[in-house]
Amino acid sequence: MIHRTLFPRSSWPRSCLSSSSFSKLGGGCHGDASRAVSSMPEPCRSSPFSDDESRDIDWDSLGFGLLPTDYMYVMKCSEDENFERGQLSRYGNIELSPAAGVLNYGQGLFEGLKAYRKEDGGLLLFRPHDNALRMRTGAERMCMPSPSVEQFVDAVKQTAIANRRWVPPSGKGSLYLRPLLVGTGPVLGLAPAPEYTFLVYASPVRNYFKEDSGALNLYVETKFDRASRGGTGGVKTISNYAPALKAITRAKSRGFSDVLYLDSVNKRTLEEVSSCNIFLVKGNVISTPATSGTILPGVTRKSVIDIARNRGYEVEERAIDMDELSDAREVFCTGTAVGVAPVGSITCLDKRIEYQTGAGTTCQELYSTLVGIQTGTTEDKIGWTVEIS
Ligand code: COI
């Protein structure tokens, strides 16, 4: 159990206590936003908590559920499409106009990355610049201004450091950081919002999937599509995710872990799982669907590709016909939340194909190398990790 009451509200610094006194934030990126109503909790610049104050948290009970932490980072976009200096504030609800672009037209993006605790207590971020760049690409597609790479990375660092007591001990999970970029200005007709907010919050997490055996049982979705040509499947817009809920819910009710999507035109080639990318292993060859617009270019995906090539595997990024599922020895998924997860079986209609999992698999080899780099136990020769404290 997590003992939230260990950190009573009375121990918060005075500047953080006035959560009822919201400041009205005006300004806009695309015109007059003087009527924008979007306010945030008061800023707070330093954390009153030490790492010692996390010692009673039961890290072993962590899954992938929201456990609110102490601080979030908020930065607004000014009229000239530049983001103002952001700041940390106490984690809490935000106030939005009912007409906010994100609420009405889904104008929003999110990212996901993790902070890991090293054995010596230090903290590492994994490839934050890549998430920053992906947000910039997504923002361009969604007609939004976006923070610079430096602003993004600085915000993520500040959020991780301010919440450092929530970074689990080495080997017990990580602190998941969730940057959001959303249209917070009011808009009635379909148009870009007049004001934007970049926000980063955090939650300690461990395994994304609850599967006891660790291996996923996927169902090939033949009715619903995840993305279509010319759509937004290749960027991390919030609007890619709610439409996946129907298929996931149905698959879970039938005992599956998640669904595997096919291309929306021919329903033949593999795309991705709702929350992660997919890889097939056959002999020394690892194949994964190419990122040609409908598939999310995962940071874990490209890290695993590099690690595999470096370890002597041949990696192909190409269109993969669903018939190839029958020839694979192993299948695994990759994602920030998911990590590198073995797939035990894939079912398409009535046909179930089983895969090798466990000790000695390629999946395990790639997983341990990746986790070693992320947590600082394996030397990071490529410079993927960023030490933040
Ligand atoms: C992530 O892996 O960080 C994601 O954003 C996937 C999400 C469905 C949890």
Coordinates of N, CA, C and O in Angstrom, one line a residue, residues 219-330:
Y219 N -4.7 -10.0 -29.7 CA -5.8 -10.4 -30.6 C -5.7 -9.5 -31.8 O -5.6 -8.3 -31.7
V220 N -5.7 -10.1 -33.0 CA -5.7 -9.3 -34.2 C -7.0 -8.7 -34.5 O -8.0 -9.3 -34.6
E221 N -7.1 -7.3 -34.5 CA -8.3 -6.6 -34.6 C -8.6 -6.5 -36.1 O -7.9 -5.9 -36.9
T222 N -9.8 -7.0 -36.5 CA -10.1 -7.0 -37.9 C -11.3 -6.1 -38.2 O -11.5 -5.8 -39.4
K223 N -11.9 -5.5 -37.2 CA -13.0 -4.6 -37.4 C -12.6 -3.1 -37.4 O -12.8 -2.3 -38.3
F224 N -11.9 -2.8 -36.3 CA -11.6 -1.4 -36.1 C -10.1 -1.1 -36.6 O -9.3 -1.9 -36.4
D225 N -9.9 0.1 -37.1 CA -8.6 0.6 -37.5 C -8.0 1.5 -36.5 O -8.7 2.2 -35.8
R226 N -6.7 1.5 -36.4 CA -6.0 2.5 -35.5 C -5.8 3.8 -36.2 O -5.9 4.9 -35.7
A227 N -5.3 3.7 -37.5 CA -4.9 4.9 -38.2 C -5.1 4.6 -39.7 O -5.2 3.5 -40.2
S228 N -5.2 5.7 -40.5 CA -5.3 5.6 -41.9 C -4.3 6.5 -42.6 O -3.7 7.4 -42.0
R229 N -4.1 6.2 -43.9 CA -3.1 7.0 -44.7 C -3.5 8.4 -44.6 O -4.7 8.8 -44.8
G230 N -2.5 9.3 -44.4 CA -2.8 10.7 -44.4 C -3.4 11.2 -43.0 O -3.7 12.4 -42.8
G231 N -3.6 10.3 -42.1 CA -4.2 10.6 -40.8 C -3.1 11.0 -39.8 O -2.0 11.5 -40.2
T232 N -3.3 10.7 -38.6 CA -2.4 11.2 -37.5 C -1.7 10.0 -36.8 O -1.1 10.2 -35.7
G233 N -1.8 8.8 -37.4 CA -1.2 7.7 -36.7 C 0.3 7.8 -36.4 O 0.8 7.2 -35.4
G234 N 1.0 8.6 -37.1 CA 2.4 8.7 -36.9 C 2.8 9.8 -35.9 O 4.0 10.0 -35.7
V235 N 1.8 10.5 -35.3 CA 2.2 11.4 -34.3 C 1.4 11.1 -33.0 O 0.4 10.4 -33.1
K236 N 1.9 11.6 -31.9 CA 1.3 11.2 -30.6 C 0.2 12.1 -30.2 O 0.3 12.8 -29.1
T237 N -0.8 12.2 -31.0 CA -2.0 13.1 -30.7 C -2.9 12.3 -29.7 O -3.1 11.1 -29.9
I238 N -3.5 13.1 -28.8 CA -4.4 12.4 -27.8 C -5.6 11.7 -28.6 O -6.1 10.8 -28.1
S239 N -5.9 12.3 -29.7 CA -7.1 11.8 -30.5 C -6.8 10.4 -31.1 O -7.7 9.8 -31.7
N240 N -5.6 9.9 -31.0 CA -5.4 8.5 -31.5 C -5.8 7.4 -30.5 O -5.8 6.3 -30.9
Y241 N -6.0 7.9 -29.3 CA -6.1 6.8 -28.2 C -7.5 6.5 -27.8 O -7.8 5.3 -27.6
A242 N -8.4 7.4 -27.6 CA -9.8 7.1 -27.2 C -10.4 6.1 -28.2 O -11.2 5.2 -27.8
P243 N -10.2 6.3 -29.5 CA -10.9 5.4 -30.5 C -10.4 3.9 -30.3 O -11.0 3.0 -30.8
A244 N -9.3 3.7 -29.7 CA -8.7 2.4 -29.5 C -9.4 1.7 -28.3 O -9.3 0.4 -28.1
L245 N -10.1 2.4 -27.5 CA -10.7 1.8 -26.3 C -11.7 0.7 -26.5 O -11.8 -0.3 -25.8
K246 N -12.5 0.9 -27.6 CA -13.5 -0.1 -27.9 C -12.9 -1.4 -28.1 O -13.3 -2.5 -27.6
A247 N -11.9 -1.4 -29.0 CA -11.3 -2.7 -29.3 C -10.5 -3.3 -28.1 O -10.6 -4.5 -27.9
I248 N -9.8 -2.5 -27.3 CA -9.1 -3.0 -26.2 C -10.1 -3.6 -25.2 O -9.8 -4.7 -24.6
T249 N -11.2 -2.8 -24.9 CA -12.1 -3.3 -23.9 C -12.7 -4.7 -24.3 O -12.8 -5.6 -23.5
R250 N -13.0 -4.8 -25.6 CA -13.6 -6.0 -26.1 C -12.6 -7.2 -26.0 O -12.9 -8.2 -25.5
A251 N -11.3 -6.9 -26.4 CA -10.3 -7.9 -26.3 C -10.0 -8.3 -24.9 O -9.9 -9.5 -24.5
K252 N -10.0 -7.3 -24.0 CA -9.7 -7.7 -22.5 C -10.8 -8.5 -21.9 O -10.6 -9.4 -21.2
S253 N -12.1 -8.2 -22.3 CA -13.2 -9.0 -21.8 C -13.1 -10.4 -22.3 O -13.7 -11.3 -21.7
R254 N -12.4 -10.7 -23.3 CA -12.2 -12.0 -23.8 C -10.9 -12.6 -23.4 O -10.5 -13.7 -23.9
G255 N -10.2 -12.0 -22.4 CA -9.0 -12.6 -21.8 C -7.7 -12.2 -22.5 O -6.6 -12.7 -22.2
F256 N -7.8 -11.3 -23.5 CA -6.5 -10.9 -24.2 C -5.9 -9.7 -23.5 O -6.6 -9.0 -22.8
S257 N -4.6 -9.5 -23.8 CA -3.9 -8.4 -23.2 C -4.2 -7.1 -23.9 O -4.3 -6.0 -23.3
D258 N -4.2 -7.2 -25.2 CA -4.3 -5.9 -26.1 C -4.6 -6.4 -27.5 O -4.6 -7.6 -27.8
V259 N -4.8 -5.4 -28.4 CA -5.1 -5.8 -29.8 C -3.9 -5.4 -30.7 O -3.2 -4.4 -30.4
L260 N -3.8 -6.1 -31.8 CA -2.8 -5.8 -32.8 C -3.6 -5.3 -34.0 O -4.4 -6.0 -34.5
Y261 N -3.2 -4.1 -34.5 CA -4.0 -3.5 -35.6 C -3.4 -3.9 -36.9 O -2.1 -4.1 -37.0
L262 N -4.2 -3.9 -37.9 CA -3.8 -4.1 -39.3 C -3.9 -2.9 -40.1 O -4.6 -1.9 -39.7
D263 N -3.3 -2.8 -41.3 CA -3.5 -1.6 -42.1 C -5.0 -1.4 -42.5 O -5.7 -2.4 -42.7
S264 N -5.4 -0.2 -42.6 CA -6.8 0.1 -42.8 C -7.3 -0.1 -44.3 O -8.4 -0.2 -44.5
V265 N -6.3 -0.3 -45.2 CA -6.7 -0.4 -46.6 C -7.0 -1.9 -47.0 O -8.1 -2.3 -47.4
N266 N -6.0 -2.7 -46.8 CA -6.1 -4.1 -47.2 C -6.4 -5.1 -46.0 O -6.6 -6.3 -46.2
K267 N -6.2 -4.6 -44.8 CA -6.3 -5.4 -43.6 C -5.4 -6.6 -43.7 O -5.8 -7.8 -43.4
R268 N -4.2 -6.4 -44.1 CA -3.2 -7.5 -44.3 C -1.9 -7.3 -43.5 O -1.3 -8.2 -43.0
T269 N -1.4 -6.0 -43.5 CA -0.1 -5.8 -43.0 C -0.2 -5.3 -41.5 O -1.2 -4.6 -41.1
L270 N 0.8 -5.7 -40.7 CA 0.8 -5.4 -39.3 C 1.1 -3.9 -39.1 O 1.9 -3.3 -39.8
E271 N 0.4 -3.3 -38.1 CA 0.6 -1.9 -37.8 C 1.3 -1.8 -36.4 O 2.4 -1.9 -36.3
E272 N 0.5 -1.7 -35.4 CA 1.0 -1.7 -34.0 C 0.0 -2.1 -33.0 O -1.2 -2.3 -33.4
V273 N 0.4 -2.3 -31.8 CA -0.6 -2.6 -30.7 C -1.0 -1.3 -30.2 O -0.3 -0.3 -30.4
S274 N -2.1 -1.2 -29.5 CA -2.7 0.1 -29.0 C -1.7 1.0 -28.3 O -1.7 2.2 -28.5
S275 N -0.8 0.4 -27.6 CA 0.1 1.2 -26.7 C 1.5 0.9 -27.0 O 2.4 1.4 -26.3
C276 N 1.9 0.2 -28.1 CA 3.3 -0.1 -28.3 C 3.5 -0.6 -29.7 O 2.6 -0.9 -30.5
N277 N 4.8 -0.6 -30.1 CA 5.2 -1.2 -31.4 C 5.4 -2.7 -31.3 O 5.6 -3.2 -30.3
I278 N 5.5 -3.3 -32.5 CA 5.6 -4.8 -32.5 C 6.8 -5.2 -33.3 O 7.2 -4.6 -34.4
F279 N 7.5 -6.3 -32.9 CA 8.6 -6.9 -33.6 C 8.4 -8.4 -33.7 O 7.9 -9.0 -32.8
L280 N 8.9 -9.0 -34.9 CA 8.9 -10.4 -35.1 C 10.3 -10.9 -35.2 O 11.2 -10.2 -35.8
V281 N 10.6 -12.0 -34.6 CA 12.0 -12.6 -34.7 C 11.9 -13.9 -35.4 O 11.1 -14.8 -35.0
K282 N 12.8 -14.1 -36.4 CA 12.9 -15.3 -37.1 C 14.4 -15.5 -37.5 O 15.0 -14.7 -38.2
G283 N 15.0 -16.6 -36.9 CA 16.4 -16.8 -37.1 C 17.1 -15.6 -36.5 O 16.8 -15.1 -35.4
N284 N 18.1 -15.0 -37.3 CA 18.8 -13.8 -36.8 C 18.2 -12.5 -37.3 O 18.8 -11.5 -37.2
V285 N 17.0 -12.6 -37.9 CA 16.4 -11.5 -38.5 C 15.2 -11.0 -37.6 O 14.3 -11.7 -37.2
I286 N 15.2 -9.7 -37.3 CA 14.2 -9.1 -36.6 C 13.4 -8.1 -37.5 O 14.1 -7.3 -38.2
S287 N 12.1 -8.2 -37.6 CA 11.4 -7.4 -38.5 C 10.3 -6.5 -37.7 O 9.8 -7.0 -36.7
T288 N 10.1 -5.3 -38.1 CA 9.1 -4.5 -37.5 C 8.5 -3.6 -38.6 O 9.2 -3.2 -39.6
P289 N 7.2 -3.3 -38.5 CA 6.6 -2.4 -39.5 C 7.3 -1.1 -39.6 O 7.7 -0.5 -38.6
A290 N 7.5 -0.7 -40.9 CA 8.1 0.6 -41.1 C 7.2 1.8 -40.7 O 6.0 1.7 -40.8
T291 N 7.9 2.8 -40.3 CA 7.1 4.0 -39.8 C 6.8 4.9 -41.0 O 7.5 5.8 -41.3
S292 N 5.7 4.5 -41.8 CA 5.5 5.3 -43.0 C 4.2 6.1 -42.9 O 3.5 6.3 -43.8
G293 N 4.0 6.6 -41.6 CA 2.9 7.6 -41.5 C 1.7 7.1 -40.6 O 1.1 7.9 -39.9
T294 N 1.5 5.8 -40.5 CA 0.4 5.3 -39.7 C 0.9 4.7 -38.4 O 0.1 4.3 -37.6
I295 N 2.2 4.6 -38.2 CA 2.7 3.9 -37.1 C 3.5 4.9 -36.2 O 4.3 5.7 -36.8
L296 N 3.4 4.8 -34.9 CA 4.1 5.8 -34.1 C 5.6 5.4 -34.1 O 6.0 4.3 -33.8
P297 N 6.4 6.4 -34.3 CA 7.9 6.2 -34.3 C 8.4 6.2 -32.8 O 8.8 7.2 -32.3
G298 N 8.3 5.0 -32.2 CA 8.6 4.9 -30.8 C 10.0 5.1 -30.5 O 10.9 4.7 -31.2
V299 N 10.3 5.8 -29.3 CA 11.7 6.0 -28.9 C 12.3 4.7 -28.5 O 13.4 4.3 -28.8
T300 N 11.5 3.8 -27.8 CA 12.0 2.5 -27.4 C 12.2 1.6 -28.7 O 13.1 0.9 -28.8
R301 N 11.3 1.8 -29.6 CA 11.4 1.1 -30.9 C 12.7 1.3 -31.6 O 13.5 0.4 -31.9
K302 N 13.1 2.6 -31.7 CA 14.3 2.9 -32.4 C 15.6 2.5 -31.5 O 16.6 2.1 -32.1
S303 N 15.4 2.6 -30.2 CA 16.5 2.2 -29.3 C 16.8 0.7 -29.5 O 17.9 0.2 -29.6
V304 N 15.7 -0.1 -29.5 CA 15.8 -1.6 -29.6 C 16.4 -1.9 -31.0 O 17.2 -2.9 -31.1
I305 N 16.0 -1.2 -32.0 CA 16.6 -1.5 -33.4 C 18.1 -1.3 -33.3 O 18.9 -2.1 -33.8
D306 N 18.5 -0.2 -32.7 CA 20.0 0.1 -32.6 C 20.7 -1.0 -31.8 O 21.8 -1.4 -32.2
I307 N 20.1 -1.3 -30.7 CA 20.7 -2.3 -29.8 C 20.8 -3.6 -30.5 O 21.9 -4.3 -30.5
A308 N 19.8 -4.0 -31.2 CA 19.8 -5.3 -31.9 C 20.8 -5.3 -33.0 O 21.6 -6.3 -33.2
R309 N 20.9 -4.3 -33.8 CA 21.9 -4.2 -34.9 C 23.3 -4.3 -34.3 O 24.2 -5.0 -34.8
N310 N 23.5 -3.6 -33.2 CA 24.8 -3.6 -32.5 C 25.1 -5.0 -32.0 O 26.3 -5.3 -31.9
R311 N 24.1 -5.8 -31.7 CA 24.4 -7.1 -31.2 C 24.4 -8.2 -32.3 O 24.4 -9.4 -32.0
G312 N 24.4 -7.7 -33.5 CA 24.6 -8.6 -34.6 C 23.3 -9.1 -35.3 O 23.4 -9.9 -36.2
Y313 N 22.2 -8.6 -34.9 CA 21.0 -9.0 -35.6 C 20.8 -8.2 -36.9 O 21.3 -7.1 -36.9
E314 N 20.1 -8.8 -37.8 CA 19.7 -8.0 -39.0 C 18.3 -7.5 -38.7 O 17.4 -8.3 -38.3
V315 N 18.1 -6.2 -38.8 CA 16.8 -5.6 -38.5 C 16.2 -5.0 -39.8 O 16.8 -4.2 -40.5
E316 N 15.0 -5.5 -40.0 CA 14.3 -5.0 -41.2 C 13.1 -4.1 -40.8 O 12.3 -4.5 -40.0
E317 N 13.0 -2.9 -41.4 CA 11.8 -2.1 -41.2 C 11.0 -2.1 -42.5 O 11.5 -1.5 -43.5
R318 N 9.9 -2.7 -42.5 CA 9.2 -3.0 -43.8 C 7.8 -3.3 -43.5 O 7.3 -3.5 -42.4
A319 N 7.0 -3.5 -44.6 CA 5.6 -4.0 -44.5 C 5.7 -5.5 -44.2 O 6.4 -6.2 -44.8
I320 N 4.9 -5.9 -43.2 CA 4.9 -7.3 -42.7 C 3.5 -7.8 -42.9 O 2.5 -7.4 -42.2
D321 N 3.4 -8.8 -43.8 CA 2.1 -9.5 -44.0 C 1.7 -10.3 -42.8 O 2.6 -10.9 -42.1
M322 N 0.4 -10.3 -42.5 CA 0.0 -11.1 -41.3 C 0.3 -12.5 -41.3 O 0.4 -13.2 -40.3
D323 N 0.4 -13.1 -42.5 CA 0.8 -14.5 -42.7 C 2.2 -14.8 -42.0 O 2.4 -15.9 -41.6
E324 N 3.0 -13.8 -42.0 CA 4.3 -14.0 -41.4 C 4.3 -14.2 -39.9 O 5.3 -14.7 -39.3
L325 N 3.1 -14.0 -39.3 CA 3.0 -14.2 -37.9 C 3.2 -15.7 -37.6 O 3.7 -16.1 -36.5
S326 N 2.9 -16.6 -38.6 CA 3.0 -18.0 -38.4 C 4.4 -18.5 -38.4 O 4.7 -19.6 -37.9
D327 N 5.3 -17.7 -39.1 CA 6.7 -18.2 -39.2 C 7.6 -17.7 -38.1 O 8.8 -18.1 -38.1
A328 N 7.1 -16.7 -37.3 CA 8.0 -16.1 -36.3 C 8.3 -17.1 -35.2 O 7.5 -17.8 -34.8
R329 N 9.6 -17.0 -34.7 CA 9.9 -17.8 -33.5 C 9.5 -17.0 -32.2 O 9.0 -17.6 -31.3
E330 N 9.7 -15.7 -32.3 CA 9.4 -14.8 -31.2 C 8.7 -13.6 -31.7 O 8.9 -13.1 -32.8

